[in-house]
PDB file of C-alpha atoms in Angstrom:
ATOM      1  CA  HIS A   1     116.065 108.814  66.566  1.00 86.00           C
ATOM      2  CA  ALA A   2     115.017 106.930  69.668  1.00 88.00           C
ATOM      3  CA  SER A   3     117.524 108.459  72.070  1.00 86.00           C
ATOM      4  CA  GLU A   4     116.476 111.964  70.993  1.00 92.00           C
ATOM      5  CA  LYS A   5     112.849 111.139  71.795  1.00 91.00           C
ATOM      6  CA  VAL A   6     113.859 109.875  75.221  1.00 86.00           C
ATOM      7  CA  LYS A   7     115.902 112.993  75.885  1.00 88.00           C
ATOM      8  CA  HIS A   8     112.971 115.156  74.846  1.00 92.00           C
ATOM      9  CA  ILE A   9     110.584 113.384  77.240  1.00 91.00           C
ATOM     10  CA  ARG A  10     113.092 113.818  80.037  1.00 93.00           C
ATOM     11  CA  LYS A  11     113.520 117.499  79.203  1.00 94.00           C
ATOM     12  CA  VAL A  12     109.748 118.001  79.365  1.00 93.00           C
ATOM     13  CA  LEU A  13     109.629 116.250  82.732  1.00 95.00           C
ATOM     14  CA  ARG A  14     112.568 118.229  84.036  1.00 96.00           C
ATOM     15  CA  GLU A  15     111.051 121.578  83.088  1.00 96.00           C
ATOM     16  CA  ILE A  16     107.365 120.943  83.841  1.00 96.00           C
ATOM     17  CA  ASP A  17     105.895 122.460  86.987  1.00 96.00           C
ATOM     18  CA  LYS A  18     105.784 119.766  89.675  1.00 97.00           C
ATOM     19  CA  PRO A  19     103.693 119.909  92.856  1.00 96.00           C
ATOM     20  CA  PHE A  20     106.315 120.310  95.632  1.00 96.00           C
ATOM     21  CA  GLY A  21     108.886 118.720  93.313  1.00 96.00           C
ATOM     22  CA  LEU A  22     106.864 115.488  93.185  1.00 97.00           C
ATOM     23  CA  TYR A  23     106.033 113.647  89.954  1.00 97.00           C
ATOM     24  CA  PRO A  24     102.357 112.633  89.649  1.00 97.00           C
ATOM     25  CA  ASN A  25     101.733 109.267  87.989  1.00 97.00           C
ATOM     26  CA  PHE A  26      99.753 110.422  84.959  1.00 96.00           C
ATOM     27  CA  LEU A  27     100.740 112.882  82.254  1.00 94.00           C
ATOM     28  CA  SER A  28      98.554 113.739  79.260  1.00 94.00           C
ATOM     29  CA  PRO A  29     100.378 113.083  75.984  1.00 90.00           C
ATOM     30  CA  THR A  30      98.200 115.678  74.249  1.00 93.00           C
ATOM     31  CA  SER A  31      98.350 118.609  76.682  1.00 92.00           C
ATOM     32  CA  GLY A  32     101.623 117.750  78.404  1.00 90.00           C
ATOM     33  CA  ASN A  33      99.981 118.477  81.753  1.00 93.00           C
ATOM     34  CA  TRP A  34      99.488 116.262  84.799  1.00 96.00           C
ATOM     35  CA  VAL A  35      96.149 114.456  84.628  1.00 95.00           C
ATOM     36  CA  GLN A  36      95.733 114.094  88.368  1.00 92.00           C
ATOM     37  CA  HIS A  37      97.893 114.702  91.406  1.00 93.00           C
ATOM     38  CA  HIS A  38      98.387 111.151  92.614  1.00 97.00           C
ATOM     39  CA  VAL A  39     102.000 110.431  93.544  1.00 97.00           C
ATOM     40  CA  SER A  40     103.268 106.953  94.372  1.00 97.00           C
ATOM     41  CA  VAL A  41     106.614 105.231  94.667  1.00 97.00           C
ATOM     42  CA  GLY A  42     104.637 101.999  94.201  1.00 97.00           C
ATOM     43  CA  GLY A  43     102.824 100.870  91.077  1.00 94.00           C
ATOM     44  CA  LEU A  44     102.677 103.418  88.203  1.00 93.00           C
ATOM     45  CA  GLY A  45     105.441 105.638  89.624  1.00 95.00           C
ATOM     46  CA  ASP A  46     108.114 103.215  90.770  1.00 95.00           C
ATOM     47  CA  SER A  47     110.183 102.587  87.644  1.00 96.00           C
ATOM     48  CA  PHE A  48     110.508 106.270  86.776  1.00 96.00           C
ATOM     49  CA  TYR A  49     112.609 107.056  89.866  1.00 97.00           C
ATOM     50  CA  GLU A  50     114.545 103.822  89.569  1.00 97.00           C
ATOM     51  CA  TYR A  51     115.480 104.581  85.963  1.00 96.00           C
ATOM     52  CA  LEU A  52     116.842 108.007  86.833  1.00 97.00           C
ATOM     53  CA  ILE A  53     119.461 106.635  89.229  1.00 98.00           C
ATOM     54  CA  LYS A  54     120.061 103.605  87.013  1.00 98.00           C
ATOM     55  CA  SER A  55     120.547 105.764  83.900  1.00 96.00           C
ATOM     56  CA  TRP A  56     123.261 107.585  85.836  1.00 97.00           C
ATOM     57  CA  LEU A  57     124.934 104.312  86.861  1.00 98.00           C
ATOM     58  CA  MET A  58     124.582 102.710  83.421  1.00 97.00           C
ATOM     59  CA  SER A  59     126.206 105.728  81.792  1.00 96.00           C
ATOM     60  CA  ALA A  60     129.308 105.075  83.929  1.00 97.00           C
ATOM     61  CA  LYS A  61     128.314 108.211  85.850  1.00 97.00           C
ATOM     62  CA  THR A  62     128.304 110.633  82.948  1.00 96.00           C
ATOM     63  CA  ASP A  63     124.533 111.283  82.639  1.00 95.00           C
ATOM     64  CA  MET A  64     124.430 114.248  85.020  1.00 96.00           C
ATOM     65  CA  GLU A  65     120.865 115.173  84.119  1.00 96.00           C
ATOM     66  CA  ALA A  66     119.554 111.805  85.314  1.00 96.00           C
ATOM     67  CA  LYS A  67     121.607 112.103  88.493  1.00 98.00           C
ATOM     68  CA  ASN A  68     120.336 115.568  89.328  1.00 98.00           C
ATOM     69  CA  MET A  69     116.699 114.700  88.586  1.00 98.00           C
ATOM     70  CA  TYR A  70     116.956 111.623  90.807  1.00 98.00           C
ATOM     71  CA  TYR A  71     118.317 113.396  93.876  1.00 98.00           C
ATOM     72  CA  GLU A  72     115.844 116.269  93.494  1.00 98.00           C
ATOM     73  CA  ALA A  73     112.973 113.780  93.264  1.00 98.00           C
ATOM     74  CA  LEU A  74     114.292 111.871  96.271  1.00 98.00           C
ATOM     75  CA  GLU A  75     114.457 115.062  98.355  1.00 98.00           C
ATOM     76  CA  ALA A  76     110.807 115.744  97.524  1.00 98.00           C
ATOM     77  CA  ILE A  77     109.893 112.164  98.464  1.00 98.00           C
ATOM     78  CA  GLU A  78     111.714 112.339 101.783  1.00 97.00           C
ATOM     79  CA  THR A  79     110.159 115.727 102.563  1.00 97.00           C
ATOM     80  CA  TYR A  80     106.546 114.968 101.656  1.00 97.00           C
ATOM     81  CA  LEU A  81     106.040 111.192 101.554  1.00 98.00           C
ATOM     82  CA  VAL A  82     108.381 109.578 104.096  1.00 98.00           C
ATOM     83  CA  ASN A  83     106.720 109.075 107.470  1.00 98.00           C
ATOM     84  CA  VAL A  84     107.490 107.250 110.701  1.00 98.00           C
ATOM     85  CA  SER A  85     104.605 105.378 112.309  1.00 97.00           C
ATOM     86  CA  PRO A  86     103.853 105.607 116.051  1.00 96.00           C
ATOM     87  CA  GLY A  87     105.412 102.141 116.313  1.00 96.00           C
ATOM     88  CA  GLY A  88     108.645 103.431 114.786  1.00 97.00           C
ATOM     89  CA  LEU A  89     108.325 102.058 111.255  1.00 98.00           C
ATOM     90  CA  THR A  90     109.539 104.253 108.395  1.00 98.00           C
ATOM     91  CA  TYR A  91     107.348 104.093 105.294  1.00 98.00           C
ATOM     92  CA  ILE A  92     106.640 105.974 102.073  1.00 98.00           C
ATOM     93  CA  ALA A  93     103.027 107.115 101.926  1.00 98.00           C
ATOM     94  CA  GLU A  94     100.988 107.792  98.793  1.00 98.00           C
ATOM     95  CA  TRP A  95      99.965 111.353  98.003  1.00 97.00           C
ATOM     96  CA  ARG A  96      96.608 112.383  96.532  1.00 95.00           C
ATOM     97  CA  GLY A  97      96.474 116.084  95.803  1.00 92.00           C
ATOM     98  CA  GLY A  98      98.154 116.930  99.081  1.00 91.00           C
ATOM     99  CA  ILE A  99      96.367 114.332 101.225  1.00 96.00           C
ATOM    100  CA  LEU A 100      98.395 111.332 102.339  1.00 97.00           C
ATOM    101  CA  ASP A 101      97.209 107.736 102.214  1.00 97.00           C
ATOM    102  CA  HIS A 102      99.198 106.040 104.966  1.00 98.00           C
ATOM    103  CA  LYS A 103      99.742 102.885 102.992  1.00 97.00           C
ATOM    104  CA  MET A 104     102.574 101.280 101.141  1.00 98.00           C
ATOM    105  CA  GLY A 105     102.212  98.836  98.272  1.00 98.00           C
ATOM    106  CA  HIS A 106     104.390  95.754  97.964  1.00 98.00           C
ATOM    107  CA  LEU A 107     105.698  97.315  94.734  1.00 98.00           C
ATOM    108  CA  ALA A 108     106.986 100.325  96.710  1.00 98.00           C
ATOM    109  CA  CYS A 109     109.237  97.994  98.711  1.00 98.00           C
ATOM    110  CA  PHE A 110     111.784  98.052  95.902  1.00 98.00           C
ATOM    111  CA  SER A 111     112.634 101.572  97.101  1.00 98.00           C
ATOM    112  CA  GLY A 112     114.845 100.417  99.977  1.00 98.00           C
ATOM    113  CA  GLY A 113     117.149  98.888  97.396  1.00 98.00           C
ATOM    114  CA  MET A 114     116.909 101.919  95.129  1.00 98.00           C
ATOM    115  CA  ILE A 115     117.810 104.361  97.904  1.00 98.00           C
ATOM    116  CA  ALA A 116     120.715 102.128  98.968  1.00 98.00           C
ATOM    117  CA  LEU A 117     121.924 101.927  95.355  1.00 98.00           C
ATOM    118  CA  GLY A 118     121.816 105.722  95.093  1.00 98.00           C
ATOM    119  CA  ALA A 119     123.320 106.498  98.495  1.00 98.00           C
ATOM    120  CA  ASP A 120     126.969 106.413  97.374  1.00 97.00           C
ATOM    121  CA  ASP A 121     126.647 109.293  94.920  1.00 98.00           C
ATOM    122  CA  ALA A 122     124.464 111.555  97.061  1.00 98.00           C
ATOM    123  CA  LYS A 123     125.860 114.750  98.566  1.00 97.00           C
ATOM    124  CA  GLU A 124     128.416 113.721 101.138  1.00 98.00           C
ATOM    125  CA  ASP A 125     126.397 114.981 104.099  1.00 98.00           C
ATOM    126  CA  LYS A 126     123.377 112.892 102.994  1.00 98.00           C
ATOM    127  CA  ARG A 127     125.015 109.532 102.278  1.00 98.00           C
ATOM    128  CA  ALA A 128     124.738 108.139 105.786  1.00 98.00           C
ATOM    129  CA  TYR A 129     121.159 109.417 105.987  1.00 98.00           C
ATOM    130  CA  TYR A 130     120.157 107.628 102.777  1.00 98.00           C
ATOM    131  CA  ARG A 131     121.841 104.398 103.879  1.00 98.00           C
ATOM    132  CA  GLU A 132     119.852 104.519 107.109  1.00 98.00           C
ATOM    133  CA  LEU A 133     116.635 105.444 105.284  1.00 98.00           C
ATOM    134  CA  ALA A 134     117.128 102.478 102.923  1.00 98.00           C
ATOM    135  CA  ALA A 135     117.677 100.152 105.892  1.00 98.00           C
ATOM    136  CA  GLN A 136     114.603 101.464 107.714  1.00 98.00           C
ATOM    137  CA  ILE A 137     112.283 101.153 104.698  1.00 98.00           C
ATOM    138  CA  THR A 138     113.568  97.626 104.096  1.00 99.00           C
ATOM    139  CA  ARG A 139     112.966  96.802 107.758  1.00 98.00           C
ATOM    140  CA  THR A 140     109.376  98.036 107.449  1.00 98.00           C
ATOM    141  CA  CYS A 141     108.837  95.843 104.402  1.00 98.00           C
ATOM    142  CA  HIS A 142     110.215  92.889 106.363  1.00 99.00           C
ATOM    143  CA  GLU A 143     107.687  93.688 109.094  1.00 98.00           C
ATOM    144  CA  SER A 144     104.870  93.409 106.536  1.00 98.00           C
ATOM    145  CA  TYR A 145     106.063  89.829 106.008  1.00 99.00           C
ATOM    146  CA  ALA A 146     106.790  89.058 109.663  1.00 98.00           C
ATOM    147  CA  ARG A 147     103.312  90.192 110.779  1.00 98.00           C
ATOM    148  CA  SER A 148     101.488  87.668 108.593  1.00 98.00           C
ATOM    149  CA  ASP A 149     100.728  84.034 109.370  1.00 98.00           C
ATOM    150  CA  THR A 150     102.534  82.839 106.246  1.00 98.00           C
ATOM    151  CA  LYS A 151     105.573  85.130 106.665  1.00 98.00           C
ATOM    152  CA  LEU A 152     104.870  86.451 103.180  1.00 98.00           C
ATOM    153  CA  GLY A 153     103.822  90.045 102.666  1.00 98.00           C
ATOM    154  CA  PRO A 154     100.492  91.404 101.410  1.00 98.00           C
ATOM    155  CA  GLU A 155      99.931  93.395  98.225  1.00 98.00           C
ATOM    156  CA  ALA A 156      99.490  96.591 100.280  1.00 98.00           C
ATOM    157  CA  PHE A 157      99.770  97.464 103.944  1.00 98.00           C
ATOM    158  CA  TRP A 158      98.609 100.375 106.068  1.00 98.00           C
ATOM    159  CA  PHE A 159      99.668 102.430 109.052  1.00 98.00           C
ATOM    160  CA  ASN A 160      96.579 103.528 110.917  1.00 91.00           C
ATOM    161  CA  SER A 161      94.755 103.257 114.245  1.00 79.00           C
ATOM    162  CA  GLY A 162      97.307 101.105 116.014  1.00 85.00           C
ATOM    163  CA  ARG A 163      97.541  98.508 113.241  1.00 93.00           C
ATOM    164  CA  GLU A 164     100.795  98.864 111.361  1.00 98.00           C
ATOM    165  CA  ALA A 165     102.336  97.183 108.320  1.00 98.00           C
ATOM    166  CA  VAL A 166      99.279  94.990 107.742  1.00 98.00           C
ATOM    167  CA  ALA A 167      96.657  94.871 104.999  1.00 98.00           C
ATOM    168  CA  THR A 168      93.274  96.133 106.175  1.00 95.00           C
ATOM    169  CA  GLN A 169      91.065  94.265 103.720  1.00 95.00           C
ATOM    170  CA  LEU A 170      91.030  90.911 101.976  1.00 95.00           C
ATOM    171  CA  SER A 171      91.411  92.560  98.569  1.00 98.00           C
ATOM    172  CA  GLU A 172      94.954  93.608  99.576  1.00 98.00           C
ATOM    173  CA  SER A 173      95.926  90.473 101.495  1.00 98.00           C
ATOM    174  CA  TYR A 174      97.184  88.388  98.592  1.00 98.00           C
ATOM    175  CA  TYR A 175     100.790  87.582  97.672  1.00 98.00           C
ATOM    176  CA  ILE A 176     101.539  86.786  94.037  1.00 98.00           C
ATOM    177  CA  LEU A 177     105.229  85.812  94.283  1.00 98.00           C
ATOM    178  CA  ARG A 178     106.357  89.420  93.975  1.00 98.00           C
ATOM    179  CA  PRO A 179     110.093  90.248  94.097  1.00 98.00           C
ATOM    180  CA  GLU A 180     110.351  93.782  95.491  1.00 98.00           C
ATOM    181  CA  VAL A 181     111.103  92.921  99.117  1.00 99.00           C
ATOM    182  CA  VAL A 182     113.823  90.381  98.319  1.00 99.00           C
ATOM    183  CA  GLU A 183     115.167  92.841  95.734  1.00 98.00           C
ATOM    184  CA  SER A 184     115.801  95.310  98.550  1.00 99.00           C
ATOM    185  CA  TYR A 185     117.326  92.573 100.728  1.00 99.00           C
ATOM    186  CA  MET A 186     119.794  91.845  97.903  1.00 99.00           C
ATOM    187  CA  TYR A 187     120.863  95.479  97.456  1.00 98.00           C
ATOM    188  CA  LEU A 188     121.147  96.054 101.214  1.00 98.00           C
ATOM    189  CA  TRP A 189     123.187  92.858 101.596  1.00 98.00           C
ATOM    190  CA  ARG A 190     125.557  93.884  98.809  1.00 98.00           C
ATOM    191  CA  GLN A 191     126.029  97.288 100.406  1.00 98.00           C
ATOM    192  CA  THR A 192     126.264  96.388 104.098  1.00 98.00           C
ATOM    193  CA  HIS A 193     126.917  92.632 104.355  1.00 98.00           C
ATOM    194  CA  ASP A 194     124.734  92.683 107.462  1.00 98.00           C
ATOM    195  CA  PRO A 195     123.719  89.019 107.904  1.00 98.00           C
ATOM    196  CA  ILE A 196     120.150  90.052 108.808  1.00 98.00           C
ATOM    197  CA  TYR A 197     119.347  90.436 105.092  1.00 99.00           C
ATOM    198  CA  ARG A 198     120.318  86.835 104.357  1.00 99.00           C
ATOM    199  CA  GLU A 199     118.292  85.699 107.379  1.00 99.00           C
ATOM    200  CA  TRP A 200     115.276  87.618 106.096  1.00 99.00           C
ATOM    201  CA  GLY A 201     115.799  86.204 102.599  1.00 99.00           C
ATOM    202  CA  TRP A 202     115.912  82.689 103.995  1.00 99.00           C
ATOM    203  CA  GLU A 203     112.606  83.310 105.798  1.00 98.00           C
ATOM    204  CA  VAL A 204     111.101  84.059 102.381  1.00 99.00           C
ATOM    205  CA  VAL A 205     112.620  80.896 100.856  1.00 98.00           C
ATOM    206  CA  MET A 206     111.094  78.776 103.621  1.00 98.00           C
ATOM    207  CA  ALA A 207     107.710  80.504 103.355  1.00 98.00           C
ATOM    208  CA  LEU A 208     107.668  80.007  99.567  1.00 98.00           C
ATOM    209  CA  GLU A 209     108.480  76.322 100.056  1.00 98.00           C
ATOM    210  CA  LYS A 210     105.792  75.927 102.686  1.00 98.00           C
ATOM    211  CA  HIS A 211     102.918  77.917 101.218  1.00 98.00           C
ATOM    212  CA  CYS A 212     103.558  78.437  97.499  1.00 98.00           C
ATOM    213  CA  ARG A 213     105.205  75.266  96.193  1.00 98.00           C
ATOM    214  CA  THR A 214     102.930  72.966  94.228  1.00 98.00           C
ATOM    215  CA  GLU A 215     103.601  69.823  92.216  1.00 96.00           C
ATOM    216  CA  ALA A 216     103.863  71.904  89.061  1.00 95.00           C
ATOM    217  CA  GLY A 217     105.777  74.951  90.280  1.00 98.00           C
ATOM    218  CA  PHE A 218     105.005  77.833  92.620  1.00 98.00           C
ATOM    219  CA  SER A 219     101.685  79.586  93.084  1.00 98.00           C
ATOM    220  CA  GLY A 220     100.562  82.889  94.531  1.00 98.00           C
ATOM    221  CA  ILE A 221      98.317  82.741  97.595  1.00 98.00           C
ATOM    222  CA  GLN A 222      95.040  84.530  98.253  1.00 98.00           C
ATOM    223  CA  ASP A 223      95.514  85.519 101.896  1.00 98.00           C
ATOM    224  CA  VAL A 224      98.854  85.865 103.666  1.00 98.00           C
ATOM    225  CA  TYR A 225      97.015  86.053 107.012  1.00 98.00           C
ATOM    226  CA  SER A 226      95.623  82.536 106.669  1.00 98.00           C
ATOM    227  CA  SER A 227      97.631  79.678 108.153  1.00 96.00           C
ATOM    228  CA  ASN A 228      96.409  77.449 105.323  1.00 97.00           C
ATOM    229  CA  PRO A 229      96.056  79.810 102.354  1.00 98.00           C
ATOM    230  CA  ASN A 230      94.425  78.990  99.023  1.00 98.00           C
ATOM    231  CA  HIS A 231      96.567  79.008  95.907  1.00 98.00           C
ATOM    232  CA  ASP A 232      95.652  81.288  93.016  1.00 98.00           C
ATOM    233  CA  ASN A 233      97.148  78.680  90.647  1.00 98.00           C
ATOM    234  CA  ARG A 234      99.354  81.175  88.851  1.00 98.00           C
ATOM    235  CA  GLN A 235     103.130  81.273  88.635  1.00 98.00           C
ATOM    236  CA  GLN A 236     103.844  84.835  87.525  1.00 98.00           C
ATOM    237  CA  SER A 237     106.701  85.281  85.063  1.00 98.00           C
ATOM    238  CA  PHE A 238     108.412  87.758  87.415  1.00 98.00           C
ATOM    239  CA  PHE A 239     108.780  84.954  89.958  1.00 98.00           C
ATOM    240  CA  LEU A 240     111.460  83.392  87.756  1.00 98.00           C
ATOM    241  CA  ALA A 241     112.798  86.611  86.254  1.00 98.00           C
ATOM    242  CA  GLU A 242     113.081  88.520  89.530  1.00 98.00           C
ATOM    243  CA  THR A 243     112.106  86.823  92.787  1.00 98.00           C
ATOM    244  CA  LEU A 244     114.292  83.760  92.345  1.00 98.00           C
ATOM    245  CA  LYS A 245     117.089  85.743  90.682  1.00 98.00           C
ATOM    246  CA  TYR A 246     117.307  88.246  93.543  1.00 98.00           C
ATOM    247  CA  LEU A 247     117.211  85.433  96.101  1.00 98.00           C
ATOM    248  CA  TYR A 248     119.995  83.667  94.203  1.00 98.00           C
ATOM    249  CA  LEU A 249     122.085  86.848  94.127  1.00 98.00           C
ATOM    250  CA  LEU A 250     121.424  87.471  97.824  1.00 98.00           C
ATOM    251  CA  PHE A 251     123.169  84.186  98.600  1.00 98.00           C
ATOM    252  CA  SER A 252     125.888  84.544  95.930  1.00 98.00           C
ATOM    253  CA  GLU A 253     129.300  86.167  96.110  1.00 98.00           C
ATOM    254  CA  ASP A 254     129.353  89.866  95.252  1.00 98.00           C
ATOM    255  CA  ASN A 255     131.208  89.182  91.985  1.00 98.00           C
ATOM    256  CA  VAL A 256     128.249  87.240  90.551  1.00 98.00           C
ATOM    257  CA  LEU A 257     126.677  89.954  88.393  1.00 98.00           C
ATOM    258  CA  SER A 258     128.676  92.601  90.259  1.00 98.00           C
ATOM    259  CA  LEU A 259     126.834  95.876  90.756  1.00 97.00           C
ATOM    260  CA  GLU A 260     129.996  97.614  89.539  1.00 96.00           C
ATOM    261  CA  ASP A 261     129.486  96.161  86.062  1.00 97.00           C
ATOM    262  CA  TRP A 262     125.761  95.475  85.769  1.00 98.00           C
ATOM    263  CA  VAL A 263     122.577  97.455  86.276  1.00 98.00           C
ATOM    264  CA  PHE A 264     119.283  95.556  86.626  1.00 98.00           C
ATOM    265  CA  ASN A 265     116.318  96.999  84.817  1.00 98.00           C
ATOM    266  CA  THR A 266     112.964  97.053  86.580  1.00 97.00           C
ATOM    267  CA  GLU A 267     112.324  93.435  85.536  1.00 97.00           C
ATOM    268  CA  ALA A 268     115.791  92.338  86.729  1.00 98.00           C
ATOM    269  CA  HIS A 269     117.350  91.970  83.289  1.00 98.00           C
ATOM    270  CA  PRO A 270     121.068  92.752  83.692  1.00 98.00           C
ATOM    271  CA  LEU A 271     122.335  95.556  81.470  1.00 97.00           C
ATOM    272  CA  PRO A 272     126.063  96.319  81.261  1.00 97.00           C
ATOM    273  CA  VAL A 273     127.493  99.565  82.589  1.00 97.00           C
ATOM    274  CA  ASN A 274     128.486 101.485  79.480  1.00 93.00           C
ATOM    275  CA  ARG A 275     132.158 102.334  79.879  1.00 89.00           C
ATOM    276  CA  SER A 276     132.938 102.947  76.195  1.00 79.00           C
ATOM    277  CA  ASP A 277     133.761 106.577  75.497  1.00 56.00           C
ATOM    278  CA  SER A 278     132.893 106.282  71.820  1.00 43.00           C
ATOM    279  CA  PHE A 279     129.177 105.714  72.312  1.00 48.00           C
ATOM    280  CA  SER A 280     126.872 106.530  75.164  1.00 49.00           C
ATOM    281  CA  ILE A 281     123.082 106.364  75.162  1.00 50.00           C
ATOM    282  CA  ALA A 282     123.091 109.146  77.700  1.00 51.00           C
ATOM    283  CA  GLY A 283     125.084 111.475  75.481  1.00 50.00           C
ATOM    284  CA  HIS A 284     128.001 113.399  76.862  1.00 49.00           C
ATOM    285  CA  PRO A 285     127.465 115.796  79.739  1.00 48.00           C
ATOM    286  CA  HIS A 286     127.666 119.451  78.834  1.00 43.00           C
TER     287      HIS A 286
END
């Protein structure tokens, strides 16, 4: 039975020894041990954390195991990965066997929205802290856009030697229509209604129009730091599924796909909050 398999995987992950409470990205299916100690809230790690808090919300707040695993993981992240740059930007670093890479991937920028989404159900004395942390991470991700010539953000950006929130090599300077930054703007807008998030979203709309629109659709660009960037001639499917959807929701009323009733999976497909008592994927709490 599928749900039993899922529960078993989660049980293994809950009980396995974790370095400082962090979850490395790779687990061997044969040995059940971590393959290496690389931890990231960006690619490879991102959806795992997101699905813990979202499993809790989708279960109409009955899946206590998911809730507890999420907040424990978040405490480890804030303790070991969250940093503030000399210029005052809060970011989530990557962790390689205890050594930090002071970089953040575009994919990790979804985490502002995730932390905002999870702030309401945190311990009471941490709620304000998580709301502020979500706002600060989202601000940093906006800076990665604001500090480029195109006002679109790079695939990854670093915090080192006086240069902050910028890519350090051409191989990380591309933008492929990714949604994570506008995803966080949408969640932060829904939670705070601070008009800055709509202003930032509109900056993205104008930059997409200016640099990514083609006769046939929208294209990624090869270098966000070029004032006249080359197109990569690809319109990624997540541009329609996520980027445009989150922008649309950012400028919609809160009752359009209300976050009370819908949970977005990691590809922005809306899944209903499961309020039926007769059947729950999460099972009933013990």
